[in-house]
Amino acid sequence: MHIGLINRYHQWLGLPELEAVSLGEGNTPMIHWATWDSHRIWLKLEGCNPTGSFKDRGMTVAVSQARFAGGKAVICASTGNTAASAAAYAGRAGLKAFVVIPNGQVALAKMIQASAYGATILAIEGNFDQALQAVRAVAEQESWIALVNSVNPWRLRGQETGAYEILDDLGHAPASLVLPVGNAGNISAYFHGFRRRNEGIPQLFGIQAQGADPLVQDRDLDKVTTVASAIRIGRPASAHLAKEAVKESHGQFHAVSDSQILQAHEELAHGGVFVEPASAAAYAGLKILYRRRLLPTGDVVAILTGNGLKDSQTPAMWASVEPQIVESQHLLESIGQVMNP
Ligand code: AN7
């Protein structure tokens, strides 16, 4: 039975007694991927969450709290995954969902998802950061609309559960943790999660995409480009928290190029792990950290934040999407050509 995160971790979440809005989130697989020298590499498959991304950890808490507080609707700005997650949990809770996206910048499957769950999708001519500014203004003015971006402290509190699960699965804190960083909420939540449990804190490595790497450059960016649309963010709302997390854990921020992201994407997929490009950025970063000997000895966990089916366009940059047409009586010949090229 899947009891959901609020019931599983209520002692750590600090929520009032409320009825949980849950879709069976969390408890995601952490698989042993490889051992590289003195490093045991673990991948935490957050794409196995109900809406296909890690956002569900925070959303179950934020939406439960919003309904408990008498909210009628939720609103968020999003590069796609927050939108899908907010839409799903609002649907489950019986609340309306409004998701605001940067026009033309969100992977199609994420918009279809949000729409299918019944959300109203509103697009602005601008980037994610401008969308976030707009929804913050609306939520400040209208108390019946709950803002469910990660600036909502309940979102971050829920996302701490990723750290709890790693501690419960490994039995101790890993030496390091590698994760993709966009709006910088998740890395901050992991830091606070490890700190709250008081069983050790891994070195936190935040990976950004070159072209959308304000934390690596240590300055806000107005123009952002990267193949990883989920983390195309120039002014991370939780930048201050993320910087503190990296500094206090003796970690670092790193940037990876689009070609490194695509290469990592393919390598993971060929190993049976299909993630979205933003998640592949974490793996690309992990490989660079390893090659530069920046990883401490011991367990390394990479957080693979979203499912590959979220973005079916990008893999077409390296995977052939056209089937090979064969006549049925020549099937074995085609197989032979692959087996013995
Ligand atoms: C797959 O959905 O910002 O650093 O609006 O979808 O906590 O923002 C998504 C971010 C990493 C970055 N991986 O996490 C949104 C949104 C995936 C993501 C991130 C996102 P944060």
Short mmCIF file of C-alpha atoms and ligand atoms in Angstrom, two decimals:
data_model
loop_
_atom_site.label_atom_id
_atom_site.label_comp_id
_atom_site.label_asym_id
_atom_site.label_seq_id
_atom_site.Cartn_x
_atom_site.Cartn_y
_atom_site.Cartn_z
CA MET A 1 0.00 0.00 0.00
CA HIS A 2 1.20 3.50 -0.79
CA ILE A 3 0.38 5.87 2.05
CA GLY A 4 1.81 9.07 0.55
CA LEU A 5 4.36 11.42 2.01
CA ILE A 6 2.23 13.29 4.51
CA ASN A 7 1.26 10.10 6.31
CA ARG A 8 4.72 8.58 5.98
CA TYR A 9 6.64 11.56 7.32
CA HIS A 10 4.08 13.53 9.36
CA GLN A 11 6.43 13.63 12.37
CA TRP A 12 8.97 15.65 10.33
CA LEU A 13 6.67 17.86 8.28
CA GLY A 14 5.24 20.08 11.00
CA LEU A 15 1.79 20.20 9.44
CA PRO A 16 -1.39 20.86 11.40
CA GLU A 17 -3.87 17.96 11.62
CA LEU A 18 -5.33 18.00 8.13
CA GLU A 19 -6.69 15.68 5.52
CA ALA A 20 -3.89 14.85 3.11
CA VAL A 21 -4.32 15.45 -0.60
CA SER A 22 -2.25 12.58 -1.93
CA LEU A 23 -1.73 10.69 -5.16
CA GLY A 24 0.73 8.18 -3.70
CA GLU A 25 3.81 10.36 -4.20
CA GLY A 26 7.31 9.67 -2.95
CA ASN A 27 8.99 6.39 -2.05
CA THR A 28 10.79 6.56 -5.38
CA PRO A 29 13.40 3.99 -6.41
CA MET A 30 17.05 4.71 -5.68
CA ILE A 31 19.03 2.37 -7.88
CA HIS A 32 22.70 1.46 -7.69
CA TRP A 33 23.90 2.59 -11.11
CA ALA A 34 27.64 1.93 -10.98
CA THR A 35 30.73 2.05 -8.85
CA TRP A 36 33.42 4.43 -10.07
CA ASP A 37 36.62 3.95 -8.03
CA SER A 38 35.74 4.82 -4.44
CA HIS A 39 32.32 6.22 -5.36
CA ARG A 40 29.10 4.26 -5.23
CA ILE A 41 26.76 5.99 -7.69
CA TRP A 42 23.05 5.97 -6.89
CA LEU A 43 20.28 7.38 -9.05
CA LYS A 44 17.07 8.49 -7.39
CA LEU A 45 14.31 8.18 -9.96
CA GLU A 46 11.99 11.04 -9.19
CA GLY A 47 10.25 10.58 -12.53
CA CYS A 48 8.44 7.68 -10.83
CA ASN A 49 6.27 10.15 -8.92
CA PRO A 50 2.55 10.29 -9.85
CA THR A 51 2.86 13.18 -12.30
CA GLY A 52 6.34 12.21 -13.43
CA SER A 53 8.47 14.65 -11.45
CA PHE A 54 9.79 15.49 -7.99
CA LYS A 55 7.37 18.41 -7.73
CA ASP A 56 4.72 16.07 -6.30
CA ARG A 57 6.64 15.88 -3.00
CA GLY A 58 6.06 19.55 -2.37
CA MET A 59 2.69 19.73 -4.04
CA THR A 60 0.98 17.21 -1.76
CA VAL A 61 1.94 19.38 1.21
CA ALA A 62 1.25 22.77 -0.39
CA VAL A 63 -2.15 21.79 -1.78
CA SER A 64 -3.21 20.01 1.41
CA GLN A 65 -2.31 23.14 3.34
CA ALA A 66 -4.04 25.43 0.82
CA ARG A 67 -7.30 23.48 1.07
CA PHE A 68 -7.02 23.30 4.87
CA ALA A 69 -6.63 27.09 4.96
CA GLY A 70 -9.82 27.53 2.95
CA GLY A 71 -8.28 28.26 -0.45
CA LYS A 72 -10.43 27.97 -3.55
CA ALA A 73 -7.71 27.85 -6.18
CA VAL A 74 -4.00 27.38 -6.66
CA ILE A 75 -1.73 29.30 -9.00
CA CYS A 76 1.83 28.85 -10.16
CA ALA A 77 4.32 29.96 -12.77
CA SER A 78 6.05 27.07 -14.39
CA THR A 79 8.47 25.67 -16.90
CA GLY A 80 6.07 22.69 -17.00
CA ASN A 81 6.50 20.26 -14.16
CA THR A 82 5.14 22.46 -11.40
CA ALA A 83 2.16 23.13 -13.66
CA ALA A 84 1.42 19.45 -14.18
CA SER A 85 1.83 18.69 -10.50
CA ALA A 86 -0.27 21.64 -9.30
CA ALA A 87 -2.99 20.72 -11.78
CA ALA A 88 -3.10 17.09 -10.61
CA TYR A 89 -3.17 17.84 -6.88
CA ALA A 90 -5.71 20.64 -7.32
CA GLY A 91 -7.89 18.20 -9.24
CA ARG A 92 -7.57 15.66 -6.43
CA ALA A 93 -8.38 18.36 -3.85
CA GLY A 94 -11.34 19.80 -5.72
CA LEU A 95 -9.66 23.17 -6.23
CA LYS A 96 -9.20 25.17 -9.40
CA ALA A 97 -5.69 25.43 -10.85
CA PHE A 98 -4.23 28.30 -12.86
CA VAL A 99 -0.82 27.75 -14.39
CA VAL A 100 1.13 30.54 -16.03
CA ILE A 101 3.82 29.60 -18.51
CA PRO A 102 6.32 31.40 -20.71
CA ASN A 103 4.73 31.10 -24.15
CA GLY A 104 6.39 28.54 -26.42
CA GLN A 105 8.93 27.52 -23.77
CA VAL A 106 7.26 24.48 -22.21
CA ALA A 107 7.48 20.88 -23.42
CA LEU A 108 4.22 19.81 -25.05
CA ALA A 109 3.57 16.75 -22.88
CA LYS A 110 3.66 18.88 -19.73
CA MET A 111 1.02 21.26 -21.12
CA ILE A 112 -1.14 18.35 -22.23
CA GLN A 113 -0.81 16.90 -18.74
CA ALA A 114 -1.80 20.13 -16.98
CA SER A 115 -4.72 20.63 -19.32
CA ALA A 116 -5.90 17.03 -18.97
CA TYR A 117 -5.95 17.40 -15.17
CA GLY A 118 -8.30 20.32 -15.71
CA ALA A 119 -6.05 23.32 -15.14
CA THR A 120 -6.44 26.62 -16.92
CA ILE A 121 -3.21 27.35 -18.79
CA LEU A 122 -2.30 31.00 -19.27
CA ALA A 123 0.75 31.96 -21.30
CA ILE A 124 2.64 35.24 -21.06
CA GLU A 125 4.99 36.73 -23.62
CA GLY A 126 8.05 36.64 -21.41
CA ASN A 127 10.25 34.21 -19.53
CA PHE A 128 9.64 32.10 -16.42
CA ASP A 129 10.91 34.80 -14.10
CA GLN A 130 8.35 37.29 -15.39
CA ALA A 131 5.61 34.67 -15.06
CA LEU A 132 6.61 34.11 -11.45
CA GLN A 133 6.53 37.83 -10.73
CA ALA A 134 3.01 38.01 -12.18
CA VAL A 135 1.58 35.12 -10.16
CA ARG A 136 3.17 36.39 -6.96
CA ALA A 137 1.37 39.69 -7.44
CA VAL A 138 -1.98 37.95 -7.97
CA ALA A 139 -1.58 35.65 -4.97
CA GLU A 140 -0.61 38.60 -2.76
CA GLN A 141 -3.78 40.42 -3.73
CA GLU A 142 -6.24 37.49 -3.52
CA SER A 143 -6.04 35.42 -0.35
CA TRP A 144 -8.28 32.63 -1.76
CA ILE A 145 -5.65 31.86 -4.42
CA ALA A 146 -2.72 29.91 -2.99
CA LEU A 147 0.66 30.34 -4.63
CA VAL A 148 2.19 26.87 -5.00
CA ASN A 149 5.59 27.74 -6.44
CA SER A 150 8.54 26.77 -4.29
CA VAL A 151 8.52 30.21 -2.65
CA ASN A 152 5.64 28.64 -0.72
CA PRO A 153 7.42 27.26 2.37
CA TRP A 154 5.15 24.18 2.41
CA ARG A 155 6.42 23.19 -1.03
CA LEU A 156 9.99 23.17 0.23
CA ARG A 157 8.99 21.39 3.39
CA GLY A 158 7.44 18.61 1.30
CA GLN A 159 10.49 18.36 -0.91
CA GLU A 160 12.62 17.72 2.16
CA THR A 161 11.16 14.21 2.08
CA GLY A 162 13.59 13.34 -0.72
CA ALA A 163 16.40 13.68 1.84
CA TYR A 164 14.45 11.62 4.40
CA GLU A 165 14.06 8.78 1.90
CA ILE A 166 17.76 8.74 1.07
CA LEU A 167 18.60 8.53 4.77
CA ASP A 168 16.05 5.77 5.29
CA ASP A 169 17.23 3.80 2.22
CA LEU A 170 21.00 4.12 2.76
CA GLY A 171 20.88 4.12 6.54
CA HIS A 172 23.20 7.13 6.58
CA ALA A 173 23.81 10.38 4.72
CA PRO A 174 25.61 10.02 1.38
CA ALA A 175 28.95 11.78 0.99
CA SER A 176 27.58 13.91 -1.84
CA LEU A 177 24.39 14.78 -3.63
CA VAL A 178 24.15 16.04 -7.21
CA LEU A 179 21.03 17.72 -8.49
CA PRO A 180 19.85 20.00 -11.28
CA VAL A 181 19.09 23.58 -10.27
CA GLY A 182 16.58 25.93 -11.85
CA ASN A 183 14.53 28.04 -9.47
CA ALA A 184 16.76 26.59 -6.70
CA GLY A 185 14.02 25.30 -4.43
CA ASN A 186 14.90 21.63 -4.51
CA ILE A 187 18.57 21.93 -3.55
CA SER A 188 17.52 24.17 -0.66
CA ALA A 189 14.86 21.68 0.45
CA TYR A 190 17.33 18.78 0.45
CA PHE A 191 19.74 20.80 2.55
CA HIS A 192 17.08 21.60 5.12
CA GLY A 193 15.85 18.01 5.05
CA PHE A 194 19.28 16.63 5.90
CA ARG A 195 19.78 19.31 8.50
CA ARG A 196 16.43 18.60 10.16
CA ARG A 197 17.19 14.87 10.43
CA ASN A 198 20.62 15.57 11.93
CA GLU A 199 22.24 12.41 10.53
CA GLY A 200 24.90 14.15 8.45
CA ILE A 201 24.83 16.48 5.45
CA PRO A 202 26.20 15.52 2.03
CA GLN A 203 28.27 17.91 -0.05
CA LEU A 204 25.70 19.51 -2.34
CA PHE A 205 26.55 19.96 -5.99
CA GLY A 206 24.07 22.10 -7.92
CA ILE A 207 24.18 21.62 -11.68
CA GLN A 208 22.94 24.30 -14.03
CA ALA A 209 22.82 24.47 -17.81
CA GLN A 210 25.29 26.76 -19.56
CA GLY A 211 23.21 29.66 -20.86
CA ALA A 212 20.95 29.45 -17.79
CA ASP A 213 23.51 29.40 -15.00
CA PRO A 214 22.95 32.44 -12.78
CA LEU A 215 24.21 30.62 -9.69
CA VAL A 216 27.45 29.61 -11.38
CA GLN A 217 27.97 33.16 -12.62
CA ASP A 218 26.67 34.60 -9.35
CA ARG A 219 24.45 37.15 -11.10
CA ASP A 220 20.87 37.23 -12.38
CA LEU A 221 20.40 36.64 -16.10
CA ASP A 222 17.65 38.22 -18.21
CA LYS A 223 18.17 36.09 -21.31
CA VAL A 224 18.38 32.34 -20.82
CA THR A 225 18.87 29.53 -23.30
CA THR A 226 19.35 25.79 -22.88
CA VAL A 227 17.99 22.58 -24.35
CA ALA A 228 16.77 21.72 -20.83
CA SER A 229 13.58 23.80 -20.82
CA ALA A 230 12.69 22.83 -17.23
CA ILE A 231 15.69 24.73 -15.86
CA ARG A 232 15.63 27.69 -18.25
CA ILE A 233 15.56 30.16 -15.36
CA GLY A 234 17.66 33.30 -14.94
CA ARG A 235 16.54 34.66 -11.59
CA PRO A 236 16.14 31.75 -9.18
CA ALA A 237 13.64 32.66 -6.47
CA SER A 238 15.52 30.62 -3.85
CA ALA A 239 19.01 31.71 -4.91
CA HIS A 240 19.90 32.88 -1.39
CA LEU A 241 18.86 29.56 0.17
CA ALA A 242 20.70 27.55 -2.48
CA LYS A 243 23.91 29.53 -2.02
CA GLU A 244 23.74 28.97 1.70
CA ALA A 245 23.12 25.23 1.17
CA VAL A 246 26.11 24.87 -1.15
CA LYS A 247 28.38 26.95 1.05
CA GLU A 248 27.52 25.27 4.32
CA SER A 249 27.78 21.76 2.83
CA HIS A 250 31.13 22.59 1.17
CA GLY A 251 29.64 21.90 -2.26
CA GLN A 252 29.75 23.79 -5.53
CA PHE A 253 27.69 24.98 -8.48
CA HIS A 254 28.68 23.76 -11.93
CA ALA A 255 27.41 24.38 -15.45
CA VAL A 256 27.08 21.79 -18.20
CA SER A 257 26.71 22.44 -21.93
CA ASP A 258 23.79 21.35 -24.10
CA SER A 259 25.96 18.74 -25.78
CA GLN A 260 27.03 17.34 -22.42
CA ILE A 261 23.36 17.21 -21.40
CA LEU A 262 22.36 15.35 -24.57
CA GLN A 263 25.24 12.92 -24.22
CA ALA A 264 24.28 12.19 -20.61
CA HIS A 265 20.65 11.83 -21.68
CA GLU A 266 21.59 9.18 -24.23
CA GLU A 267 23.93 7.35 -21.86
CA LEU A 268 21.24 7.10 -19.19
CA ALA A 269 18.57 6.03 -21.67
CA HIS A 270 20.80 3.34 -23.15
CA GLY A 271 21.23 2.07 -19.59
CA GLY A 272 17.45 1.85 -19.19
CA VAL A 273 16.91 5.14 -17.38
CA PHE A 274 14.84 7.59 -19.43
CA VAL A 275 14.76 11.05 -17.89
CA GLU A 276 14.06 14.52 -19.13
CA PRO A 277 16.93 16.78 -20.22
CA ALA A 278 17.05 18.79 -16.98
CA SER A 279 17.62 15.57 -15.07
CA ALA A 280 20.29 14.48 -17.53
CA ALA A 281 22.08 17.72 -16.65
CA ALA A 282 22.61 16.33 -13.16
CA TYR A 283 24.19 13.19 -14.56
CA ALA A 284 26.35 15.23 -16.93
CA GLY A 285 27.50 17.24 -13.93
CA LEU A 286 28.17 14.09 -11.93
CA LYS A 287 30.49 12.81 -14.65
CA ILE A 288 32.40 16.07 -14.74
CA LEU A 289 32.75 16.15 -10.96
CA TYR A 290 34.09 12.59 -11.06
CA ARG A 291 36.57 13.32 -13.83
CA ARG A 292 37.84 16.40 -12.02
CA ARG A 293 38.16 14.36 -8.80
CA LEU A 294 35.84 16.70 -6.95
CA LEU A 295 33.63 13.99 -5.45
CA PRO A 296 34.35 12.87 -1.91
CA THR A 297 34.81 9.13 -1.35
CA GLY A 298 31.62 7.18 -0.62
CA ASP A 299 28.00 7.24 -1.70
CA VAL A 300 26.94 9.75 -4.34
CA VAL A 301 23.26 10.26 -5.08
CA ALA A 302 22.12 11.98 -8.27
CA ILE A 303 18.56 13.23 -8.18
CA LEU A 304 16.96 12.53 -11.56
CA THR A 305 14.07 14.91 -11.24
CA GLY A 306 11.75 14.13 -14.16
CA ASN A 307 10.52 11.35 -16.43
CA GLY A 308 11.76 11.07 -20.01
CA LEU A 309 8.23 10.97 -21.38
CA LYS A 310 7.83 14.59 -20.26
CA ASP A 311 9.87 15.77 -23.21
CA SER A 312 9.67 13.52 -26.24
CA GLN A 313 11.09 16.13 -28.62
CA THR A 314 14.60 16.48 -27.27
CA PRO A 315 15.64 12.80 -27.56
CA ALA A 316 14.93 13.10 -31.28
CA MET A 317 18.18 15.11 -31.37
CA TRP A 318 20.09 11.88 -30.76
CA ALA A 319 17.62 9.00 -31.16
CA SER A 320 16.08 7.97 -34.45
CA VAL A 321 12.32 8.38 -34.21
CA GLU A 322 11.58 7.00 -37.68
CA PRO A 323 10.96 3.26 -37.67
CA GLN A 324 12.75 1.16 -40.22
CA ILE A 325 10.07 -0.09 -42.64
CA VAL A 326 10.42 -3.81 -43.38
CA GLU A 327 8.43 -6.41 -45.19
CA SER A 328 7.28 -9.05 -42.75
CA GLN A 329 9.01 -11.91 -44.57
CA HIS A 330 12.34 -10.03 -44.34
CA LEU A 331 12.17 -9.34 -40.62
CA LEU A 332 14.95 -11.74 -39.70
CA GLU A 333 17.32 -10.17 -42.27
CA SER A 334 16.83 -6.75 -40.66
CA ILE A 335 17.56 -8.22 -37.26
CA GLY A 336 20.66 -9.89 -38.67
CA GLN A 337 21.92 -6.55 -40.00
CA VAL A 338 21.74 -5.07 -36.49
CA MET A 339 23.30 -8.08 -34.80
CA ASN A 340 26.14 -8.46 -37.34
CA PRO A 341 26.66 -5.05 -38.93
C1 AN7 B 1 12.79 18.20 -14.18
O1 AN7 B 1 8.25 23.30 -13.15
O2 AN7 B 1 10.80 25.34 -12.14
O3 AN7 B 1 15.80 24.18 -8.75
O4 AN7 B 1 8.28 25.44 -13.00
O5 AN7 B 1 11.24 20.52 -13.77
O6 AN7 B 1 13.81 23.35 -7.50
O7 AN7 B 1 13.53 24.77 -9.53
C2 AN7 B 1 10.96 23.06 -12.69
C3 AN7 B 1 12.22 22.82 -12.25
C4 AN7 B 1 14.93 20.32 -12.09
C5 AN7 B 1 14.80 22.51 -11.04
N1 AN7 B 1 14.46 19.29 -12.82
O8 AN7 B 1 14.33 22.46 -9.71
C6 AN7 B 1 8.84 24.34 -12.91
C7 AN7 B 1 10.27 24.32 -12.54
C8 AN7 B 1 13.25 19.36 -13.38
C9 AN7 B 1 12.45 20.50 -13.20
C10 AN7 B 1 14.20 21.45 -11.87
C11 AN7 B 1 12.94 21.58 -12.44
P1 AN7 B 1 14.37 23.76 -8.81
#
